[in-house]
Amino acid sequence: MNVRFGFLLFFVLCSNLALKAQKIHGIATSNDNKPIPSATVGLLKAKDSSVVKWATTKTDGSYEFAQIPAGQYLIAISHVNHSKSFSAIVEHAGNADYAVPPILMSPLQKKLAGVTVTSKRPILEVKADKTIFNVEGTVNAMGTDALELLKRSPGVQADKDDNLSMSGKNGVQVYIDGRPTPLGGKDLADYLKSIPSAQIEAIEIISNPSARYDAAGNAGIINIRLKKNKSLGTNGSINSGYAIGIYPKYNGGLFLNHRNKKVNLFGSYNTNIAKQEFTIDFDRTILDTFFQNRTLMIIDPVFHSYKTGADYFVSKKSTIGVLINGVVANGEVNSVSTTPVIYKPSSTISKILKAGTNTDFTRNNINTNINYRYADSTGRELNLDGDYGHFKIRTSQYQPNIYYDPTGTVETSRIIYRMIAPNDIYIGTLKADYTMPFQKGQLSFGGKIAVINSKNDFRRLDVFPTYEKQDTLRSNNFNYKENINALYINFNKSFKKVVIQFGVRMENTNTEGRSKGYKLNATGNYVTYDSSFERRYTNLFPSAAITFNGKPQSQWSISYSRRIDRPTYQSLNPFEFRLDEYSFSKGNTGLRPQYTNSVAITHIYKFKLTSKLSYSHTKDIFTQFFDTTERSKVFITQRNLAKQNTVGFDITYPLQLKWYSGFINLNSYYSHYEADLGPGRVVDLDIYALSLVMQHSFSLGKGYRTEFTANYSSPSISQGTLKTKSLWGLDAGMQKSILKNKGTVRIAVSDIFQTRWPKSVSDFAGQELYSRNRLESRQFRINFSYRFGSNQVKGARQRRTGAEDELNRVQPN
């Protein structure tokens, strides 16, 4: 802790030694001298009109550009209700603030019903603290889901089980519209699959979050930002799509919005029918026995997602809102598998297991948010949020296991199970954030209370020809409660050539788990057991960043953060779950949180080329651990490794031209895993790995546009002990604008060469593993979307998502 607070003290001393900023500032007014808020302001070089910086006017019409070197500039201002206006040439000496005379803007002579508002945003925006992947409108993104988009995002990887990682680190915290999801592992992957790509506006990748964010997520945060409409009047859009790989797939959706000066009403509905097939090869060697498993699996889900809400503008400063969204999903998973059990010394088959599963599932969730926002022209802002959510997960699995002789024709025995597993997760949060001017900077502070209650009732039944009987020894009831209380404070301030930000977050964690069931005692009688545990701990999570922008065309920044990942409730449940006759999973009540300290140095050249060098040290990192029992059976559980050290280098270059937009991202890292878990269980693995993501979009004229997306991942390490093989893929698509540019038709082919099939190997604790998943990854997709209604953007309360939004262009139809 002394080292971390030393960092903070260093930044405070730097702030006291820095000088006051030199800035260019002014005000935009209408002809009757009324201020014009939410206008887009561009600072341009006078000699060639190239853009230096973007800004947005405040509610009083004011704007400013800080840390501007000496030179000749122009100010360009655009607003949807006014004609574009320019200033005279600004002669900025660089050694004093420059006040631009008020710029008068003339109102348009006719209403916006006769004009078209367009705004072109780059595919990738790279900033010092985050990367924004603007997926809305991209050709290859249509007709997929949130999980597929994350797999193609810069610096994000997913293993064969859809566990997410960033730059070689697990522990990714996923947010939806700024709110963390409580799910992990398979439950998180299934939830992301239920979010259609048509709902998603952008994906924000935040590697070193500030103290304002929850401390969870040692690799960082991925925030999935859903679409919002800011237009006045009544408007909406519809979309529908079809895809075919092995099985046909269908998707469609409707979005409606009505907005005036006092209220905004909105709602959306989407559906996705996505039947798919994949095969799994899973080979396992334990001592003198070789298990050669081949599985064919068909997943047939149907997803329905919805969102509705309202915002009421109490005044120009205050807004009250309510939001309800959710997912209703159901379907079935069917699989058949064959596993020859081979005696290795003689390479002879001793028996063959033929198994199958039939799983019916429903996964429903509903979330409610009530919020209040107050913001005035002095920079004071208050946000209050209350959230409540319920995830309802139901699964019923029928699993026959039939043994045959070595010829595979004579049945020797059979064991049939049925597993019923209802799971309910209740989430409640209260959050308050306040921002205010302080010491010529910005001070933010707030707090959050979060409560999660998970109830699980697992029942296993033995199936006989005429009846079913519950196996009480293999049934379990597990309840888990988690309460996290947090307070934070964060401060940032701009100086002449330096911007500093530092803060600290305190989180108090209280967890309680209770696993109940029956077991046999020493005399062979059934007795109840209660494996309960409690944990209470409080941690500090400092964060800091300093940016050197004396030369706006070449900016450097240094950032530091400390983060945590807490065990999920699934990984803590000590009950033994049977996966098949030879595989079991079991939670670990002794699993500790993992902590990560990260430092990054970032350089941004000409607002485009971004390079980042990072280092992180993770203590008690989670790993999937395979342990053997009864010679041939395996337990899958999670353990804490001693540590993981990761050094990463990331370089990104986005390019935006009139006829082309695209980006290239190269993410490379070195990672070292180390642990001593006992004789024969020493982990000492290191890996050099890289991933490459490229996207290129070309405008062909007459409404045509084509797009290519490629990605490559080199061999790496997953879950601490699994070595993954390299994989790559290429997507291609084209779109055509129709119906006066209100409609769009898109066609695309994903994974053209069928190369996104994950493979992994492991040699640990006397067990050798090999797995390969062959997915239905190559698909042909066609999608149609249509926008209708008003496109008049509400300027007074429009919230922009970044200063790099291009200057709005207003052109007659």
PDB file of N, CA, C and O in Angstrom, residues 180-227:
ATOM      1  N   PRO A 180     -22.762  -3.279 -14.459  1.00  0.00           N
ATOM      2  CA  PRO A 180     -22.091  -4.590 -14.501  1.00  0.00           C
ATOM      3  C   PRO A 180     -23.091  -5.740 -14.484  1.00  0.00           C
ATOM      4  O   PRO A 180     -24.128  -5.678 -13.832  1.00  0.00           O
ATOM      5  N   THR A 181     -22.761  -6.799 -15.228  1.00  0.00           N
ATOM      6  CA  THR A 181     -23.568  -8.010 -15.194  1.00  0.00           C
ATOM      7  C   THR A 181     -23.060  -8.917 -14.076  1.00  0.00           C
ATOM      8  O   THR A 181     -21.858  -8.985 -13.831  1.00  0.00           O
ATOM      9  N   PRO A 182     -23.957  -9.637 -13.391  1.00  0.00           N
ATOM     10  CA  PRO A 182     -23.524 -10.478 -12.267  1.00  0.00           C
ATOM     11  C   PRO A 182     -23.096 -11.870 -12.691  1.00  0.00           C
ATOM     12  O   PRO A 182     -22.747 -12.680 -11.838  1.00  0.00           O
ATOM     13  N   LEU A 183     -23.126 -12.165 -13.979  1.00  0.00           N
ATOM     14  CA  LEU A 183     -22.917 -13.528 -14.448  1.00  0.00           C
ATOM     15  C   LEU A 183     -21.466 -13.777 -14.811  1.00  0.00           C
ATOM     16  O   LEU A 183     -20.697 -12.842 -15.058  1.00  0.00           O
ATOM     17  N   GLY A 184     -21.095 -15.025 -14.870  1.00  0.00           N
ATOM     18  CA  GLY A 184     -19.752 -15.419 -15.284  1.00  0.00           C
ATOM     19  C   GLY A 184     -19.798 -16.746 -16.003  1.00  0.00           C
ATOM     20  O   GLY A 184     -20.801 -17.468 -15.966  1.00  0.00           O
ATOM     21  N   GLY A 185     -18.703 -17.082 -16.689  1.00  0.00           N
ATOM     22  CA  GLY A 185     -18.588 -18.369 -17.342  1.00  0.00           C
ATOM     23  C   GLY A 185     -19.671 -18.612 -18.370  1.00  0.00           C
ATOM     24  O   GLY A 185     -20.004 -17.753 -19.191  1.00  0.00           O
ATOM     25  N   LYS A 186     -20.265 -19.812 -18.348  1.00  0.00           N
ATOM     26  CA  LYS A 186     -21.267 -20.196 -19.340  1.00  0.00           C
ATOM     27  C   LYS A 186     -22.513 -19.332 -19.247  1.00  0.00           C
ATOM     28  O   LYS A 186     -23.137 -19.003 -20.276  1.00  0.00           O
ATOM     29  N   ASP A 187     -22.929 -18.967 -18.034  1.00  0.00           N
ATOM     30  CA  ASP A 187     -24.120 -18.121 -17.886  1.00  0.00           C
ATOM     31  C   ASP A 187     -23.920 -16.768 -18.563  1.00  0.00           C
ATOM     32  O   ASP A 187     -24.835 -16.239 -19.205  1.00  0.00           O
ATOM     33  N   LEU A 188     -22.722 -16.190 -18.440  1.00  0.00           N
ATOM     34  CA  LEU A 188     -22.443 -14.922 -19.103  1.00  0.00           C
ATOM     35  C   LEU A 188     -22.447 -15.100 -20.622  1.00  0.00           C
ATOM     36  O   LEU A 188     -23.019 -14.273 -21.349  1.00  0.00           O
ATOM     37  N   ALA A 189     -21.820 -16.174 -21.104  1.00  0.00           N
ATOM     38  CA  ALA A 189     -21.787 -16.415 -22.552  1.00  0.00           C
ATOM     39  C   ALA A 189     -23.195 -16.571 -23.108  1.00  0.00           C
ATOM     40  O   ALA A 189     -23.516 -16.009 -24.169  1.00  0.00           O
ATOM     41  N   ASP A 190     -24.048 -17.317 -22.403  1.00  0.00           N
ATOM     42  CA  ASP A 190     -25.429 -17.492 -22.875  1.00  0.00           C
ATOM     43  C   ASP A 190     -26.176 -16.166 -22.873  1.00  0.00           C
ATOM     44  O   ASP A 190     -26.992 -15.895 -23.770  1.00  0.00           O
ATOM     45  N   TYR A 191     -25.932 -15.330 -21.881  1.00  0.00           N
ATOM     46  CA  TYR A 191     -26.603 -14.022 -21.818  1.00  0.00           C
ATOM     47  C   TYR A 191     -26.158 -13.121 -22.970  1.00  0.00           C
ATOM     48  O   TYR A 191     -26.975 -12.454 -23.610  1.00  0.00           O
ATOM     49  N   LEU A 192     -24.857 -13.120 -23.275  1.00  0.00           N
ATOM     50  CA  LEU A 192     -24.353 -12.303 -24.370  1.00  0.00           C
ATOM     51  C   LEU A 192     -24.897 -12.779 -25.715  1.00  0.00           C
ATOM     52  O   LEU A 192     -25.126 -11.978 -26.621  1.00  0.00           O
ATOM     53  N   LYS A 193     -25.114 -14.091 -25.847  1.00  0.00           N
ATOM     54  CA  LYS A 193     -25.696 -14.616 -27.078  1.00  0.00           C
ATOM     55  C   LYS A 193     -27.134 -14.150 -27.278  1.00  0.00           C
ATOM     56  O   LYS A 193     -27.643 -14.155 -28.397  1.00  0.00           O
ATOM     57  N   SER A 194     -27.801 -13.747 -26.191  1.00  0.00           N
ATOM     58  CA  SER A 194     -29.192 -13.307 -26.289  1.00  0.00           C
ATOM     59  C   SER A 194     -29.317 -11.839 -26.687  1.00  0.00           C
ATOM     60  O   SER A 194     -30.429 -11.368 -26.931  1.00  0.00           O
ATOM     61  N   ILE A 195     -28.194 -11.102 -26.744  1.00  0.00           N
ATOM     62  CA  ILE A 195     -28.227  -9.683 -27.123  1.00  0.00           C
ATOM     63  C   ILE A 195     -27.899  -9.585 -28.612  1.00  0.00           C
ATOM     64  O   ILE A 195     -26.759  -9.821 -29.020  1.00  0.00           O
ATOM     65  N   PRO A 196     -28.865  -9.253 -29.468  1.00  0.00           N
ATOM     66  CA  PRO A 196     -28.591  -9.193 -30.910  1.00  0.00           C
ATOM     67  C   PRO A 196     -27.706  -8.009 -31.263  1.00  0.00           C
ATOM     68  O   PRO A 196     -27.747  -6.955 -30.614  1.00  0.00           O
ATOM     69  N   SER A 197     -26.902  -8.176 -32.302  1.00  0.00           N
ATOM     70  CA  SER A 197     -25.996  -7.101 -32.723  1.00  0.00           C
ATOM     71  C   SER A 197     -26.759  -5.871 -33.180  1.00  0.00           C
ATOM     72  O   SER A 197     -26.238  -4.753 -33.121  1.00  0.00           O
ATOM     73  N   ALA A 198     -28.008  -6.043 -33.630  1.00  0.00           N
ATOM     74  CA  ALA A 198     -28.804  -4.901 -34.089  1.00  0.00           C
ATOM     75  C   ALA A 198     -29.075  -3.912 -32.968  1.00  0.00           C
ATOM     76  O   ALA A 198     -29.382  -2.746 -33.233  1.00  0.00           O
ATOM     77  N   GLN A 199     -28.965  -4.346 -31.694  1.00  0.00           N
ATOM     78  CA  GLN A 199     -29.197  -3.454 -30.559  1.00  0.00           C
ATOM     79  C   GLN A 199     -27.953  -2.676 -30.148  1.00  0.00           C
ATOM     80  O   GLN A 199     -28.044  -1.733 -29.371  1.00  0.00           O
ATOM     81  N   ILE A 200     -26.774  -3.067 -30.644  1.00  0.00           N
ATOM     82  CA  ILE A 200     -25.516  -2.559 -30.099  1.00  0.00           C
ATOM     83  C   ILE A 200     -25.004  -1.384 -30.927  1.00  0.00           C
ATOM     84  O   ILE A 200     -24.913  -1.461 -32.148  1.00  0.00           O
ATOM     85  N   GLU A 201     -24.657  -0.316 -30.235  1.00  0.00           N
ATOM     86  CA  GLU A 201     -24.082   0.868 -30.876  1.00  0.00           C
ATOM     87  C   GLU A 201     -22.560   0.816 -30.872  1.00  0.00           C
ATOM     88  O   GLU A 201     -21.913   1.077 -31.886  1.00  0.00           O
ATOM     89  N   ALA A 202     -21.979   0.478 -29.734  1.00  0.00           N
ATOM     90  CA  ALA A 202     -20.518   0.484 -29.627  1.00  0.00           C
ATOM     91  C   ALA A 202     -20.077  -0.434 -28.494  1.00  0.00           C
ATOM     92  O   ALA A 202     -20.854  -0.762 -27.592  1.00  0.00           O
ATOM     93  N   ILE A 203     -18.799  -0.854 -28.560  1.00  0.00           N
ATOM     94  CA  ILE A 203     -18.164  -1.646 -27.509  1.00  0.00           C
ATOM     95  C   ILE A 203     -16.980  -0.852 -26.986  1.00  0.00           C
ATOM     96  O   ILE A 203     -16.080  -0.498 -27.750  1.00  0.00           O
ATOM     97  N   GLU A 204     -16.990  -0.550 -25.687  1.00  0.00           N
ATOM     98  CA  GLU A 204     -15.915   0.208 -25.058  1.00  0.00           C
ATOM     99  C   GLU A 204     -15.009  -0.748 -24.292  1.00  0.00           C
ATOM    100  O   GLU A 204     -15.480  -1.508 -23.438  1.00  0.00           O
ATOM    101  N   ILE A 205     -13.711  -0.713 -24.588  1.00  0.00           N
ATOM    102  CA  ILE A 205     -12.730  -1.582 -23.946  1.00  0.00           C
ATOM    103  C   ILE A 205     -11.856  -0.702 -23.056  1.00  0.00           C
ATOM    104  O   ILE A 205     -11.100   0.129 -23.547  1.00  0.00           O
ATOM    105  N   ILE A 206     -11.978  -0.875 -21.736  1.00  0.00           N
ATOM    106  CA  ILE A 206     -11.315  -0.021 -20.756  1.00  0.00           C
ATOM    107  C   ILE A 206     -10.332  -0.874 -19.972  1.00  0.00           C
ATOM    108  O   ILE A 206     -10.733  -1.708 -19.152  1.00  0.00           O
ATOM    109  N   SER A 207      -9.049  -0.688 -20.214  1.00  0.00           N
ATOM    110  CA  SER A 207      -8.052  -1.566 -19.591  1.00  0.00           C
ATOM    111  C   SER A 207      -7.652  -1.106 -18.192  1.00  0.00           C
ATOM    112  O   SER A 207      -7.336  -1.936 -17.346  1.00  0.00           O
ATOM    113  N   ASN A 208      -7.636   0.204 -17.934  1.00  0.00           N
ATOM    114  CA  ASN A 208      -7.277   0.729 -16.608  1.00  0.00           C
ATOM    115  C   ASN A 208      -8.350   1.705 -16.139  1.00  0.00           C
ATOM    116  O   ASN A 208      -8.184   2.912 -16.219  1.00  0.00           O
ATOM    117  N   PRO A 209      -9.486   1.202 -15.633  1.00  0.00           N
ATOM    118  CA  PRO A 209     -10.586   2.086 -15.237  1.00  0.00           C
ATOM    119  C   PRO A 209     -10.224   2.953 -14.036  1.00  0.00           C
ATOM    120  O   PRO A 209      -9.365   2.604 -13.221  1.00  0.00           O
ATOM    121  N   SER A 210     -10.908   4.085 -13.912  1.00  0.00           N
ATOM    122  CA  SER A 210     -10.688   4.988 -12.783  1.00  0.00           C
ATOM    123  C   SER A 210     -11.458   4.486 -11.567  1.00  0.00           C
ATOM    124  O   SER A 210     -12.179   3.491 -11.614  1.00  0.00           O
ATOM    125  N   ALA A 211     -11.317   5.214 -10.451  1.00  0.00           N
ATOM    126  CA  ALA A 211     -11.951   4.816  -9.194  1.00  0.00           C
ATOM    127  C   ALA A 211     -13.466   4.891  -9.266  1.00  0.00           C
ATOM    128  O   ALA A 211     -14.151   4.331  -8.411  1.00  0.00           O
ATOM    129  N   ARG A 212     -14.012   5.564 -10.264  1.00  0.00           N
ATOM    130  CA  ARG A 212     -15.462   5.669 -10.375  1.00  0.00           C
ATOM    131  C   ARG A 212     -16.097   4.327 -10.738  1.00  0.00           C
ATOM    132  O   ARG A 212     -17.256   4.085 -10.441  1.00  0.00           O
ATOM    133  N   TYR A 213     -15.347   3.456 -11.378  1.00  0.00           N
ATOM    134  CA  TYR A 213     -15.866   2.144 -11.762  1.00  0.00           C
ATOM    135  C   TYR A 213     -15.691   1.148 -10.622  1.00  0.00           C
ATOM    136  O   TYR A 213     -14.801   1.288  -9.774  1.00  0.00           O
ATOM    137  N   ASP A 214     -16.527   0.093 -10.633  1.00  0.00           N
ATOM    138  CA  ASP A 214     -16.331  -1.011  -9.698  1.00  0.00           C
ATOM    139  C   ASP A 214     -14.925  -1.574  -9.869  1.00  0.00           C
ATOM    140  O   ASP A 214     -14.369  -1.592 -10.973  1.00  0.00           O
ATOM    141  N   ALA A 215     -14.348  -2.076  -8.764  1.00  0.00           N
ATOM    142  CA  ALA A 215     -12.974  -2.571  -8.800  1.00  0.00           C
ATOM    143  C   ALA A 215     -12.869  -3.947  -9.445  1.00  0.00           C
ATOM    144  O   ALA A 215     -11.769  -4.410  -9.729  1.00  0.00           O
ATOM    145  N   ALA A 216     -13.988  -4.620  -9.692  1.00  0.00           N
ATOM    146  CA  ALA A 216     -13.957  -5.972 -10.267  1.00  0.00           C
ATOM    147  C   ALA A 216     -13.504  -5.930 -11.721  1.00  0.00           C
ATOM    148  O   ALA A 216     -13.862  -5.026 -12.472  1.00  0.00           O
ATOM    149  N   GLY A 217     -12.713  -6.938 -12.097  1.00  0.00           N
ATOM    150  CA  GLY A 217     -12.232  -7.062 -13.474  1.00  0.00           C
ATOM    151  C   GLY A 217     -10.754  -6.785 -13.578  1.00  0.00           C
ATOM    152  O   GLY A 217     -10.352  -5.675 -13.903  1.00  0.00           O
ATOM    153  N   ASN A 218      -9.912  -7.802 -13.306  1.00  0.00           N
ATOM    154  CA  ASN A 218      -8.466  -7.535 -13.285  1.00  0.00           C
ATOM    155  C   ASN A 218      -7.930  -7.261 -14.679  1.00  0.00           C
ATOM    156  O   ASN A 218      -6.935  -6.567 -14.838  1.00  0.00           O
ATOM    157  N   ALA A 219      -8.583  -7.797 -15.720  1.00  0.00           N
ATOM    158  CA  ALA A 219      -8.148  -7.503 -17.085  1.00  0.00           C
ATOM    159  C   ALA A 219      -8.705  -6.181 -17.576  1.00  0.00           C
ATOM    160  O   ALA A 219      -8.199  -5.613 -18.545  1.00  0.00           O
ATOM    161  N   GLY A 220      -9.754  -5.694 -16.924  1.00  0.00           N
ATOM    162  CA  GLY A 220     -10.382  -4.443 -17.324  1.00  0.00           C
ATOM    163  C   GLY A 220     -11.873  -4.627 -17.504  1.00  0.00           C
ATOM    164  O   GLY A 220     -12.478  -5.614 -17.058  1.00  0.00           O
ATOM    165  N   ILE A 221     -12.482  -3.662 -18.170  1.00  0.00           N
ATOM    166  CA  ILE A 221     -13.928  -3.608 -18.331  1.00  0.00           C
ATOM    167  C   ILE A 221     -14.278  -3.547 -19.802  1.00  0.00           C
ATOM    168  O   ILE A 221     -13.633  -2.846 -20.574  1.00  0.00           O
ATOM    169  N   ILE A 222     -15.306  -4.291 -20.188  1.00  0.00           N
ATOM    170  CA  ILE A 222     -15.903  -4.167 -21.518  1.00  0.00           C
ATOM    171  C   ILE A 222     -17.325  -3.657 -21.318  1.00  0.00           C
ATOM    172  O   ILE A 222     -18.139  -4.324 -20.675  1.00  0.00           O
ATOM    173  N   ASN A 223     -17.599  -2.462 -21.829  1.00  0.00           N
ATOM    174  CA  ASN A 223     -18.929  -1.870 -21.714  1.00  0.00           C
ATOM    175  C   ASN A 223     -19.621  -1.944 -23.065  1.00  0.00           C
ATOM    176  O   ASN A 223     -19.160  -1.362 -24.044  1.00  0.00           O
ATOM    177  N   ILE A 224     -20.724  -2.690 -23.132  1.00  0.00           N
ATOM    178  CA  ILE A 224     -21.511  -2.801 -24.359  1.00  0.00           C
ATOM    179  C   ILE A 224     -22.577  -1.710 -24.327  1.00  0.00           C
ATOM    180  O   ILE A 224     -23.467  -1.729 -23.471  1.00  0.00           O
ATOM    181  N   ARG A 225     -22.450  -0.763 -25.235  1.00  0.00           N
ATOM    182  CA  ARG A 225     -23.343   0.392 -25.264  1.00  0.00           C
ATOM    183  C   ARG A 225     -24.455   0.135 -26.283  1.00  0.00           C
ATOM    184  O   ARG A 225     -24.194  -0.023 -27.477  1.00  0.00           O
ATOM    185  N   LEU A 226     -25.693   0.074 -25.800  1.00  0.00           N
ATOM    186  CA  LEU A 226     -26.827  -0.186 -26.670  1.00  0.00           C
ATOM    187  C   LEU A 226     -27.283   1.098 -27.362  1.00  0.00           C
ATOM    188  O   LEU A 226     -26.980   2.203 -26.919  1.00  0.00           O
ATOM    189  N   LYS A 227     -28.011   0.927 -28.441  1.00  0.00           N
ATOM    190  CA  LYS A 227     -28.427   2.077 -29.248  1.00  0.00           C
ATOM    191  C   LYS A 227     -29.435   2.945 -28.499  1.00  0.00           C
ATOM    192  O   LYS A 227     -30.271   2.463 -27.748  1.00  0.00           O
TER     193      LYS A 227
END
